[in-house]
Tab-separated table of C-alpha atoms in Angstrom:
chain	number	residue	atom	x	y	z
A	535	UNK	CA	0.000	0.000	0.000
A	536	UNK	CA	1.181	3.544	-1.089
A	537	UNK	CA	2.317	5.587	2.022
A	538	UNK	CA	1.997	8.618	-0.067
A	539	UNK	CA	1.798	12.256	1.384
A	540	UNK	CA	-1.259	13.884	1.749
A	541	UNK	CA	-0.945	17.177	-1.404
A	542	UNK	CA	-0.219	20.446	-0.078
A	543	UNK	CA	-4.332	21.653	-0.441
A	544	UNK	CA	-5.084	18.275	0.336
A	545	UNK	CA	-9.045	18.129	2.670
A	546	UNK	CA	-9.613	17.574	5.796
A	547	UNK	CA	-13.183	15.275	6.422
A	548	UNK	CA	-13.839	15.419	9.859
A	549	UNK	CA	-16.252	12.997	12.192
A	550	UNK	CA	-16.580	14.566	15.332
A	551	UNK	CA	-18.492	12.757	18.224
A	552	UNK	CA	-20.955	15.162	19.763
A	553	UNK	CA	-20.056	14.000	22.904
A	554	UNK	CA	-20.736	15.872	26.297
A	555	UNK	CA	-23.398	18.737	24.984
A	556	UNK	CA	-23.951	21.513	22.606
A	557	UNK	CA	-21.688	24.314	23.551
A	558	UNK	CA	-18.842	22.257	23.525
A	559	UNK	CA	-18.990	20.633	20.257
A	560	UNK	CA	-19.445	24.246	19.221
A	561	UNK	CA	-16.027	25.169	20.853
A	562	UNK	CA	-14.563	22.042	19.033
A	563	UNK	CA	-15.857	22.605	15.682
A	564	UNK	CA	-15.218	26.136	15.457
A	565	UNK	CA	-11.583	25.009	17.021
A	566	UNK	CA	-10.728	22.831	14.288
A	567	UNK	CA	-12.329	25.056	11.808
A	568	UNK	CA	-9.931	28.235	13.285
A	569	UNK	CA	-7.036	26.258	12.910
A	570	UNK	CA	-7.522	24.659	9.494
A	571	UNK	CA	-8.738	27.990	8.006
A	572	UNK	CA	-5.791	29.938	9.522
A	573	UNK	CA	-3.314	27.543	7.573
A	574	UNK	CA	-5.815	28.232	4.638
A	575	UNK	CA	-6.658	24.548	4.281
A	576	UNK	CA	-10.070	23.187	3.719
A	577	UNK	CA	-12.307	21.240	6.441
A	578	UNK	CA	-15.772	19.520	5.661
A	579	UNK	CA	-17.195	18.712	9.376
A	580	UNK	CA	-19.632	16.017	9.991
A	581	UNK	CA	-21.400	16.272	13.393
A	582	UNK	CA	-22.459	12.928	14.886
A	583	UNK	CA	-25.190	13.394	17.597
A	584	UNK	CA	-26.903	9.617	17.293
A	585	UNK	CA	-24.009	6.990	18.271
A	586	UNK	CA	-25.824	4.759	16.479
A	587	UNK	CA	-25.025	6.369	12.760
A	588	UNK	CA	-21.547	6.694	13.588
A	589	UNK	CA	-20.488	3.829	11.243
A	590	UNK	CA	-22.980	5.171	8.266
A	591	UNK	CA	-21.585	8.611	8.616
A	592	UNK	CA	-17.666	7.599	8.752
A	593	UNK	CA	-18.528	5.537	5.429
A	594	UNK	CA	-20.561	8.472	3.474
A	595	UNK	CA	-17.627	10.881	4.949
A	596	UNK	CA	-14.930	8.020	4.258
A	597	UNK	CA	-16.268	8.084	0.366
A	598	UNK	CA	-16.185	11.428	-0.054
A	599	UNK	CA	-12.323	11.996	1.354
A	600	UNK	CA	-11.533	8.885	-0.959
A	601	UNK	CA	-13.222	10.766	-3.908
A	602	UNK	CA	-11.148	14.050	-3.557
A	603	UNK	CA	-7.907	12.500	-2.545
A	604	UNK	CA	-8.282	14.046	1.072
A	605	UNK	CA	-7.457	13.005	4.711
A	606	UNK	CA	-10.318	11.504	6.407
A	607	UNK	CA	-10.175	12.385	10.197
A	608	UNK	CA	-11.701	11.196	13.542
A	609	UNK	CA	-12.513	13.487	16.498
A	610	UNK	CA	-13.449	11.785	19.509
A	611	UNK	CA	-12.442	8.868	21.861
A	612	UNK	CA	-11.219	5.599	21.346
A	613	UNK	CA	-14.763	4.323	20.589
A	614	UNK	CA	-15.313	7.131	17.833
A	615	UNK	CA	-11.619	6.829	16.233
A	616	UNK	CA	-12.628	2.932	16.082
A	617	UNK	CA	-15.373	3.097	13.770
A	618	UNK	CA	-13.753	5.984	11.345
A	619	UNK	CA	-10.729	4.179	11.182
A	620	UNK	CA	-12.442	1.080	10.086
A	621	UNK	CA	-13.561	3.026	7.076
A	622	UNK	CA	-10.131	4.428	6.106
A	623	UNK	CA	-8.885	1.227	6.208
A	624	UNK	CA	-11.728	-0.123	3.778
A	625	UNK	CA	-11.444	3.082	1.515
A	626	UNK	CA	-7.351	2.803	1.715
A	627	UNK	CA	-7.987	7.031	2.746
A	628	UNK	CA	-5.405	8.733	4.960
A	629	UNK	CA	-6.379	9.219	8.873
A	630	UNK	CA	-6.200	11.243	11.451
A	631	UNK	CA	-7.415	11.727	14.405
A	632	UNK	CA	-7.977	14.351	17.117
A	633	UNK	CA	-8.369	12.403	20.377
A	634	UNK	CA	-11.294	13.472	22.547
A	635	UNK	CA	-11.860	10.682	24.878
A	636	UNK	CA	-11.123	9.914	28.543
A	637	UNK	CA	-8.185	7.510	27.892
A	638	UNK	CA	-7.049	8.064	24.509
A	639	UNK	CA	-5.087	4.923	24.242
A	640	UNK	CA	-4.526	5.305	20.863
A	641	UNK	CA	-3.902	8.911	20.568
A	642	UNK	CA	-1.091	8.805	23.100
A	643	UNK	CA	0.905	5.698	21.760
A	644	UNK	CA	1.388	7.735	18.675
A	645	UNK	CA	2.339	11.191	20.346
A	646	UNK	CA	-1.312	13.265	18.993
A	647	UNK	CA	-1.396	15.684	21.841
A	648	UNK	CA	-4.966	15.837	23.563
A	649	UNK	CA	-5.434	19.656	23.536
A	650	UNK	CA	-7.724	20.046	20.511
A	651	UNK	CA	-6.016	23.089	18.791
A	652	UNK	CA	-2.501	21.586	19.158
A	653	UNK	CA	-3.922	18.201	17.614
A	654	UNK	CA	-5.290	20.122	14.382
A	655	UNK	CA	-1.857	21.663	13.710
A	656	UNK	CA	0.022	18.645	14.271
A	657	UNK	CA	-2.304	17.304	11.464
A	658	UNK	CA	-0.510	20.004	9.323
A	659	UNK	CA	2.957	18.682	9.709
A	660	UNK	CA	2.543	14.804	10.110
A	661	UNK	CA	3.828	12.652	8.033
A	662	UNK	CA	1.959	9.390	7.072
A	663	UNK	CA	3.028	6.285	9.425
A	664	UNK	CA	1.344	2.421	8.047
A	665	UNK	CA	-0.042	1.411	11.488
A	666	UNK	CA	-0.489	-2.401	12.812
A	667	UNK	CA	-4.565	-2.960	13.835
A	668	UNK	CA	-6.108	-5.903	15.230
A	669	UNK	CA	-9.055	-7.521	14.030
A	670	UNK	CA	-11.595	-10.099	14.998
A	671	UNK	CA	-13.933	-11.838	12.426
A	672	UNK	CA	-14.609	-8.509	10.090
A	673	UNK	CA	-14.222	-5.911	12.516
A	674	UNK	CA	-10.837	-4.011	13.753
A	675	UNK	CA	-9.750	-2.478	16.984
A	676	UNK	CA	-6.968	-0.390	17.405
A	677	UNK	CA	-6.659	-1.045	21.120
A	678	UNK	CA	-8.522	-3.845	22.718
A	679	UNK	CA	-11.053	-6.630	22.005
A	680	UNK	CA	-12.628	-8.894	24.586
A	681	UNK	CA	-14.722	-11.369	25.243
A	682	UNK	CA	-16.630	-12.610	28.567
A	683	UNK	CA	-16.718	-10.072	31.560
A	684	UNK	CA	-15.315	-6.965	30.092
A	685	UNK	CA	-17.998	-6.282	27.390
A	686	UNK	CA	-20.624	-6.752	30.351
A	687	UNK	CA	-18.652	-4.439	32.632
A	688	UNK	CA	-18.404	-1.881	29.469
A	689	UNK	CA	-22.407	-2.256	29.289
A	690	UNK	CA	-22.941	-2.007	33.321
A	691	UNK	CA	-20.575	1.409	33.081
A	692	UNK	CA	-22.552	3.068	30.350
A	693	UNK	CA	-25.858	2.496	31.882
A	694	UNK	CA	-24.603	3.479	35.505
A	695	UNK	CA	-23.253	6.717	33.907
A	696	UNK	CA	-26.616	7.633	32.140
A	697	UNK	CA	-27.950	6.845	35.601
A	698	UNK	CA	-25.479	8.886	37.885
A	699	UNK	CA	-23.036	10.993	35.509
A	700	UNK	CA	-19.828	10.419	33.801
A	701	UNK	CA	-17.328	10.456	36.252
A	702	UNK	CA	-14.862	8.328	36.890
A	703	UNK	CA	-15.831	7.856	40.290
A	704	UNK	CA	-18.488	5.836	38.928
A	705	UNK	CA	-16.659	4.601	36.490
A	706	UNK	CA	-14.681	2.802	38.639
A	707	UNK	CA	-17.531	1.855	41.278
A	708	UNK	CA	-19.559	0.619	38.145
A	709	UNK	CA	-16.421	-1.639	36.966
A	710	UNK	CA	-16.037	-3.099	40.605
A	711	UNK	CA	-19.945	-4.118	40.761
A	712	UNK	CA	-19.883	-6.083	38.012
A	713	UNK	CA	-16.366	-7.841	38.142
A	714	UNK	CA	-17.510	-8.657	42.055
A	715	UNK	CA	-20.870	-9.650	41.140
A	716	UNK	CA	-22.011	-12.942	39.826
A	717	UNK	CA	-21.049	-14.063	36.079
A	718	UNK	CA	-21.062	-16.855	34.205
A	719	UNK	CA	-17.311	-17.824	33.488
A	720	UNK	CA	-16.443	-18.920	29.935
A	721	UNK	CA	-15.096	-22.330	28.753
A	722	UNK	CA	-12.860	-22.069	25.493
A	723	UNK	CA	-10.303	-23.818	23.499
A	724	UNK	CA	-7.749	-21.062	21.578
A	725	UNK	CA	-5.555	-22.740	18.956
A	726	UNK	CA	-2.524	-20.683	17.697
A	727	UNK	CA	0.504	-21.841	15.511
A	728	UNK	CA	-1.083	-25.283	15.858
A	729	UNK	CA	-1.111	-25.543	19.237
A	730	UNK	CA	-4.669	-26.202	20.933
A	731	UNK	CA	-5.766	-25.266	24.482
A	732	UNK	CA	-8.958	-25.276	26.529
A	733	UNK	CA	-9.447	-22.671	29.163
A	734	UNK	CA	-12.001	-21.545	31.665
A	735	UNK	CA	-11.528	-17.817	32.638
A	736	UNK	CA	-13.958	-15.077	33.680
A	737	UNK	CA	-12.890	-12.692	30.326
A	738	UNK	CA	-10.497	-13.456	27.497
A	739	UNK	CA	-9.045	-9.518	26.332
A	740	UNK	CA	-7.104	-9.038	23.850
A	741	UNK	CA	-4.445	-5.727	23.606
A	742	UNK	CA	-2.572	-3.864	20.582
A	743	UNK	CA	-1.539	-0.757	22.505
A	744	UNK	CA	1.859	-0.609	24.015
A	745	UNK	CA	0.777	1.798	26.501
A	746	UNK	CA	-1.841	-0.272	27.867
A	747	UNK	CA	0.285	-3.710	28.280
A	748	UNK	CA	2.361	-1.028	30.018
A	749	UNK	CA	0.167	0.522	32.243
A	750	UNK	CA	-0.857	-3.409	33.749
A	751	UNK	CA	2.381	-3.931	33.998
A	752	UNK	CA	2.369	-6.490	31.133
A	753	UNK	CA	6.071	-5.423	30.094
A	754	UNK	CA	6.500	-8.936	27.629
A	755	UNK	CA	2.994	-8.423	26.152
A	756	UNK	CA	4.138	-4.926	25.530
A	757	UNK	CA	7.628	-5.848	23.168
A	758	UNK	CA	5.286	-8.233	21.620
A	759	UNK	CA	3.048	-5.226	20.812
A	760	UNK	CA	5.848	-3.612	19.648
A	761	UNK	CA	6.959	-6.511	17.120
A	762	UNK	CA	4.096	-6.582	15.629
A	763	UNK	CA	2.248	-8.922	17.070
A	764	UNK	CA	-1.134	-9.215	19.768
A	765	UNK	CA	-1.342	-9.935	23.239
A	766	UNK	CA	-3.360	-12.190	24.755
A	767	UNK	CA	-4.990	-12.040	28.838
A	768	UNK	CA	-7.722	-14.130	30.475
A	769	UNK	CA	-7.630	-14.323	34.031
A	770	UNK	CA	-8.802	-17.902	35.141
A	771	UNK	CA	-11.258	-18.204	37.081
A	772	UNK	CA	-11.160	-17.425	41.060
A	773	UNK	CA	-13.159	-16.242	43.693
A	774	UNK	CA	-14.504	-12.316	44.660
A	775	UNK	CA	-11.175	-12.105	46.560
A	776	UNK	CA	-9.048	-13.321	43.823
A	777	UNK	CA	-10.610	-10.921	41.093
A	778	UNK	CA	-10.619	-8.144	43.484
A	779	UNK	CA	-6.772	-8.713	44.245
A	780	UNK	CA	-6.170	-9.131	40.209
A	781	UNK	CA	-8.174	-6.167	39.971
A	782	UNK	CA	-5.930	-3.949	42.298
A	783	UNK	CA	-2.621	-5.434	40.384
A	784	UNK	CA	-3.793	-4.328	37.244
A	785	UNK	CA	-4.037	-0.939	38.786
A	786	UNK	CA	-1.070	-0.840	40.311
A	787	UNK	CA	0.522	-1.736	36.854
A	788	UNK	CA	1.465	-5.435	38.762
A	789	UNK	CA	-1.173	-7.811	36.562
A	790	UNK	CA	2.403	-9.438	35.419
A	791	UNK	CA	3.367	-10.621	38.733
A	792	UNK	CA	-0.201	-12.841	38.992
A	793	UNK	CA	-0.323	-16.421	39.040
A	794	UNK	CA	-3.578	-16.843	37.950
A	795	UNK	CA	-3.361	-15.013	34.316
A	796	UNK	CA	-2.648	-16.824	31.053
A	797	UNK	CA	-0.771	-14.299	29.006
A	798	UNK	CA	0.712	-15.238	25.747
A	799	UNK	CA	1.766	-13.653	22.583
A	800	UNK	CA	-0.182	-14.350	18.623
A	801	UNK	CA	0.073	-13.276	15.201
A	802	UNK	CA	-3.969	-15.356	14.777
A	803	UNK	CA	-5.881	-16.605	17.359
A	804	UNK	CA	-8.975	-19.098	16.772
A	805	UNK	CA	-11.698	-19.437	19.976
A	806	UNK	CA	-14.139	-21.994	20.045
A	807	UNK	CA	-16.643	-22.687	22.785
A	808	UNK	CA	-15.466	-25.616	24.537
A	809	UNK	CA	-18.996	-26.313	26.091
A	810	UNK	CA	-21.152	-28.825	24.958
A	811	UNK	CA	-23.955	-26.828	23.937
A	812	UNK	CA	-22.078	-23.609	22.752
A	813	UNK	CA	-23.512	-20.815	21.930
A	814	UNK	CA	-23.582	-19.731	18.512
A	815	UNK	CA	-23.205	-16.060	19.343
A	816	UNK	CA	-21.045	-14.172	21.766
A	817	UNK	CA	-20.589	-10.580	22.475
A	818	UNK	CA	-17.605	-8.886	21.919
A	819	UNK	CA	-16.087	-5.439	22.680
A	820	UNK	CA	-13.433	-3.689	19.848
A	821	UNK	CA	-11.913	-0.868	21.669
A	822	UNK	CA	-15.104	0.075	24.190
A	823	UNK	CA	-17.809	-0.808	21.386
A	824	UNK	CA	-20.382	-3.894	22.408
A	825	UNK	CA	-21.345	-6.076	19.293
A	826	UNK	CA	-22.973	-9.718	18.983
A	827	UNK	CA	-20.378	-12.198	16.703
A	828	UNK	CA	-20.923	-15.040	15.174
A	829	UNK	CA	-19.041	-18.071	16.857
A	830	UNK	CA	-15.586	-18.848	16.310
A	831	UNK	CA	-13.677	-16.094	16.941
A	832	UNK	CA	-10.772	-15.222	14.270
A	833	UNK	CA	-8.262	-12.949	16.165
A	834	UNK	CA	-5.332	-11.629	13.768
A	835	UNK	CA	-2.916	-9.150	13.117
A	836	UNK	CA	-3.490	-6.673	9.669
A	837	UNK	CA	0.089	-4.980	9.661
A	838	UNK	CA	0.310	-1.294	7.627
A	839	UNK	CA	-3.401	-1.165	6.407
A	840	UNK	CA	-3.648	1.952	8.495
A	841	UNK	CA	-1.939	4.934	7.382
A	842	UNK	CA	-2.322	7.655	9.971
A	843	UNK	CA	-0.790	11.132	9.764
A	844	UNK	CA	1.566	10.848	13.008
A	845	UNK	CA	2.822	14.275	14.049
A	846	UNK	CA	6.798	14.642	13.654
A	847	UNK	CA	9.023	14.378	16.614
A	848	UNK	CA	10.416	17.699	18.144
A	849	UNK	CA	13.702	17.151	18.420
A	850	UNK	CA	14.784	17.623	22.197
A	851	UNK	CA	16.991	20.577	23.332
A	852	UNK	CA	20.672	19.648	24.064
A	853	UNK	CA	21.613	20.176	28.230
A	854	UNK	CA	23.579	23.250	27.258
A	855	UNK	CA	20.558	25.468	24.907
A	856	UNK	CA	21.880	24.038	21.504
A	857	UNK	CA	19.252	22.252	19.569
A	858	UNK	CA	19.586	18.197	19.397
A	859	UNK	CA	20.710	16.363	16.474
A	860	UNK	CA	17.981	15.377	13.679
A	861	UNK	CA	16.343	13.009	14.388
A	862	UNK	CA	16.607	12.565	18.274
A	863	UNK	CA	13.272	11.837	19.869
A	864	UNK	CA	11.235	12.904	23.302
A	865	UNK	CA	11.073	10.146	25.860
C-alpha cells in the first residue's frame, strides 16, 4: 500500500463525536475550523449526535475523502476513532485523528497531543506512518477486544453513567460491581501456531496498545506489541477475593506478577466454545464498542493497512541550549 503524502491543499473530512453537549462541540468545531482555516486549508465537518449512525456517517464521509484525494479524520475517543478508522482502512484514505476521549489509548501511543487546537496543527505537519490494527472476524480495533466479563462491565458502566453521571468515580464503582458480582465464566479452546488449548476464565481480552500492556504492567505483552504482534490475557477463574486482588494489580501496573493469568503472545488466534452446547453467538467489545459475533472467533494481526498522519518528533533541546541532532526523539 502507497504511504503517499497527503498534497499540499489536500481536505480535511472530519467525524466529530458530539459528545458531552452543545456548547462544547461548538467550541470544538469552530476550534478545528480556526485552525484549518488559519493555515488556509479546507475542512468539511460532519457532526455525529446519534451513536448509532456513527459507522454510516464515517462511510458516506470516508467516500467522499476517498473521492477528492483528502485526509479523512476522527474526532473523539477511542470508541469514535474505532469506527472511522475502520472506514479508512476499507477506503485505503489517509487518517487522522484528534483524540477526545477519557483515555485516549490510541492517541497517546502515537504522540497526537490531547489539547484540541494543538492536535489540528500537528495534522498540518505529520507525516503518514502504516499502522499495525487488530481484528476479529470482520471488525478491527486499534486497542482492545474482549470477550466474557469486560464487554458486560463496558455495558454495566454506560448504563450506571446515564444513571449517575460520567465520572470516573463511577466509572470505577460501576467496573467493581460487576467484576464482584455474579457471572457466568467462559469455557474455550484457543488454537494458535497449531497448538490447541482449553481454558475456563472469567474474560479473554485481547491488547494492541503498548501503553496499555504497560500501564498493567504487562512489560512482555508490551515488546510483543511492539513486534508486531497481539497480546493475549484471560484471568482464570477465582473467587470475589481473587478478582478483586487481580483487579488492584492491574491498577497498580502489577497484573504481570499474577499467578492466575494466562498471558501469551499471537500473530492469529482461533476461539471456540469448549462447552457442549455452545452458543452460537457471543458478544464482543473492539476498543469500548459492544457487538454480537458469530461463533468462532478469528483474532489476527493486519500490519500497515492503516496509514495515519503521526505528528513529527520535536527534536529535544541539548543540556547546554543548543538544539539536538535530527532526528533525536522525546522520551
Amino acid at each position: 500500500m502507497s504511504t503517499a503524502e497527503p498534497g499540499p491543499n489536500a481536505a480535511f473530512y472530519v467525524v466529530l463525536n458530539a459528545g458531552s453537549g452543545h456548547s462544547e462541540t461548538e467550541l470544538r468545531c469552530s476550534t478545528i475550523r480556526d485552525v484549518l482555516g488559519a493555515a488556509g486549508r479546507t475542512c468539511h465537518l460532519e457532526i455525529v449526535r446519534d451513536a448509532s449512525q456513527i459507522g454510516d456517517i464515517a462511510r458516506r464521509v470516508a467516500n467522499q475523502a476517498k473521492e477528492h484525494e483528502g485526509v479523512l479524520v476522527a474526532a473523539g475517543g477511542d470508541g469514535t476513532i474505532n469506527a472511522v478508522a475502520h472506514q479508512a482502512v476499507l477506503q485505503g484514505c489517509l487518517f487522522g485523528v484528534l483524540p477526545q476521549g477519557t483515555f485516549n489509548y490510541f492517541g497517546r501511543t502515537h504522540g497526537i497531543p490531547e489539547d484540541l487546537a494543538d492536535a489540528v496543527r500537528a495534522l498540518l505537519d505529520a507525516r503518514v506512518t502504516p499502522v499495525q490494527v487488530g481484528m476479529v472476524n470482520d471488525r478491527i480495533f486499534l486497542v482492545n477486544a474482549s470477550v466474557g466479563l469486560y464487554p458486560q462491565l463496558l455495558e454495566a458502566r454506560e448504563h450506571d453513567k446515564r444513571q449517575y453521571g460520567r465520572s470516573r468515580v463511577v466509572a470505577i464503582l460501576s467496573a467493581l460491581k460487576t467484576a464482584l458480582g455474579r457471572h457466568r465464566p467462559l469455557r474455550i479452546e484457543l488454537e494458535t501456531e497449531g497448538h490447541t488449548r482449553k481454558l475456563r476464565t472469567a474474560t479473554l481480552f485481547v491488547g494492541n496498545n503498548r501503553l496499555q500492556m504497560e500501564q498493567v504492567g504487562m512489560e512482555p505483552l508490551t515488546e510483543a506489541v511492539e513486534e508486531g504482534e497481539l497480546a493475549a490475557i484471560a484471568p482464570r477463574v477465582v473467587g470475589k477475593f481473587g478478582m478483586l486482588g487481580l483487579l488492584v494489580r492491574g491498577a497498580l501496573g502489577r497484573l504481570g506478577d499474577a499467578e492466575n493469568v494466562v498471558a501469551f503472545s499471537f500473530k492469529r488466534l482461533r476461539v471456540r466454545h469448549a462447552a457442549l452446547s455452545p452458543r452460537r453467538r457471543i458478544k464482543v467489545a473492539t476498543d469500548g464498542e459492544v457487538t454480537r459475533m458469530d461463533m468462532p472467533l478469528e483474532f489476527r494481526v493486519v500490519e500497515g493497512r492503516l496509514r495515519l498522519l503521526k505528528p513529527v518528533p520535536v527534536p529535544e533541546a541539548a543540556p547546554d541550549g543548543e538544539r539536538a541532532p535530527a532526528g533525536a526523539r522525546l522520551a
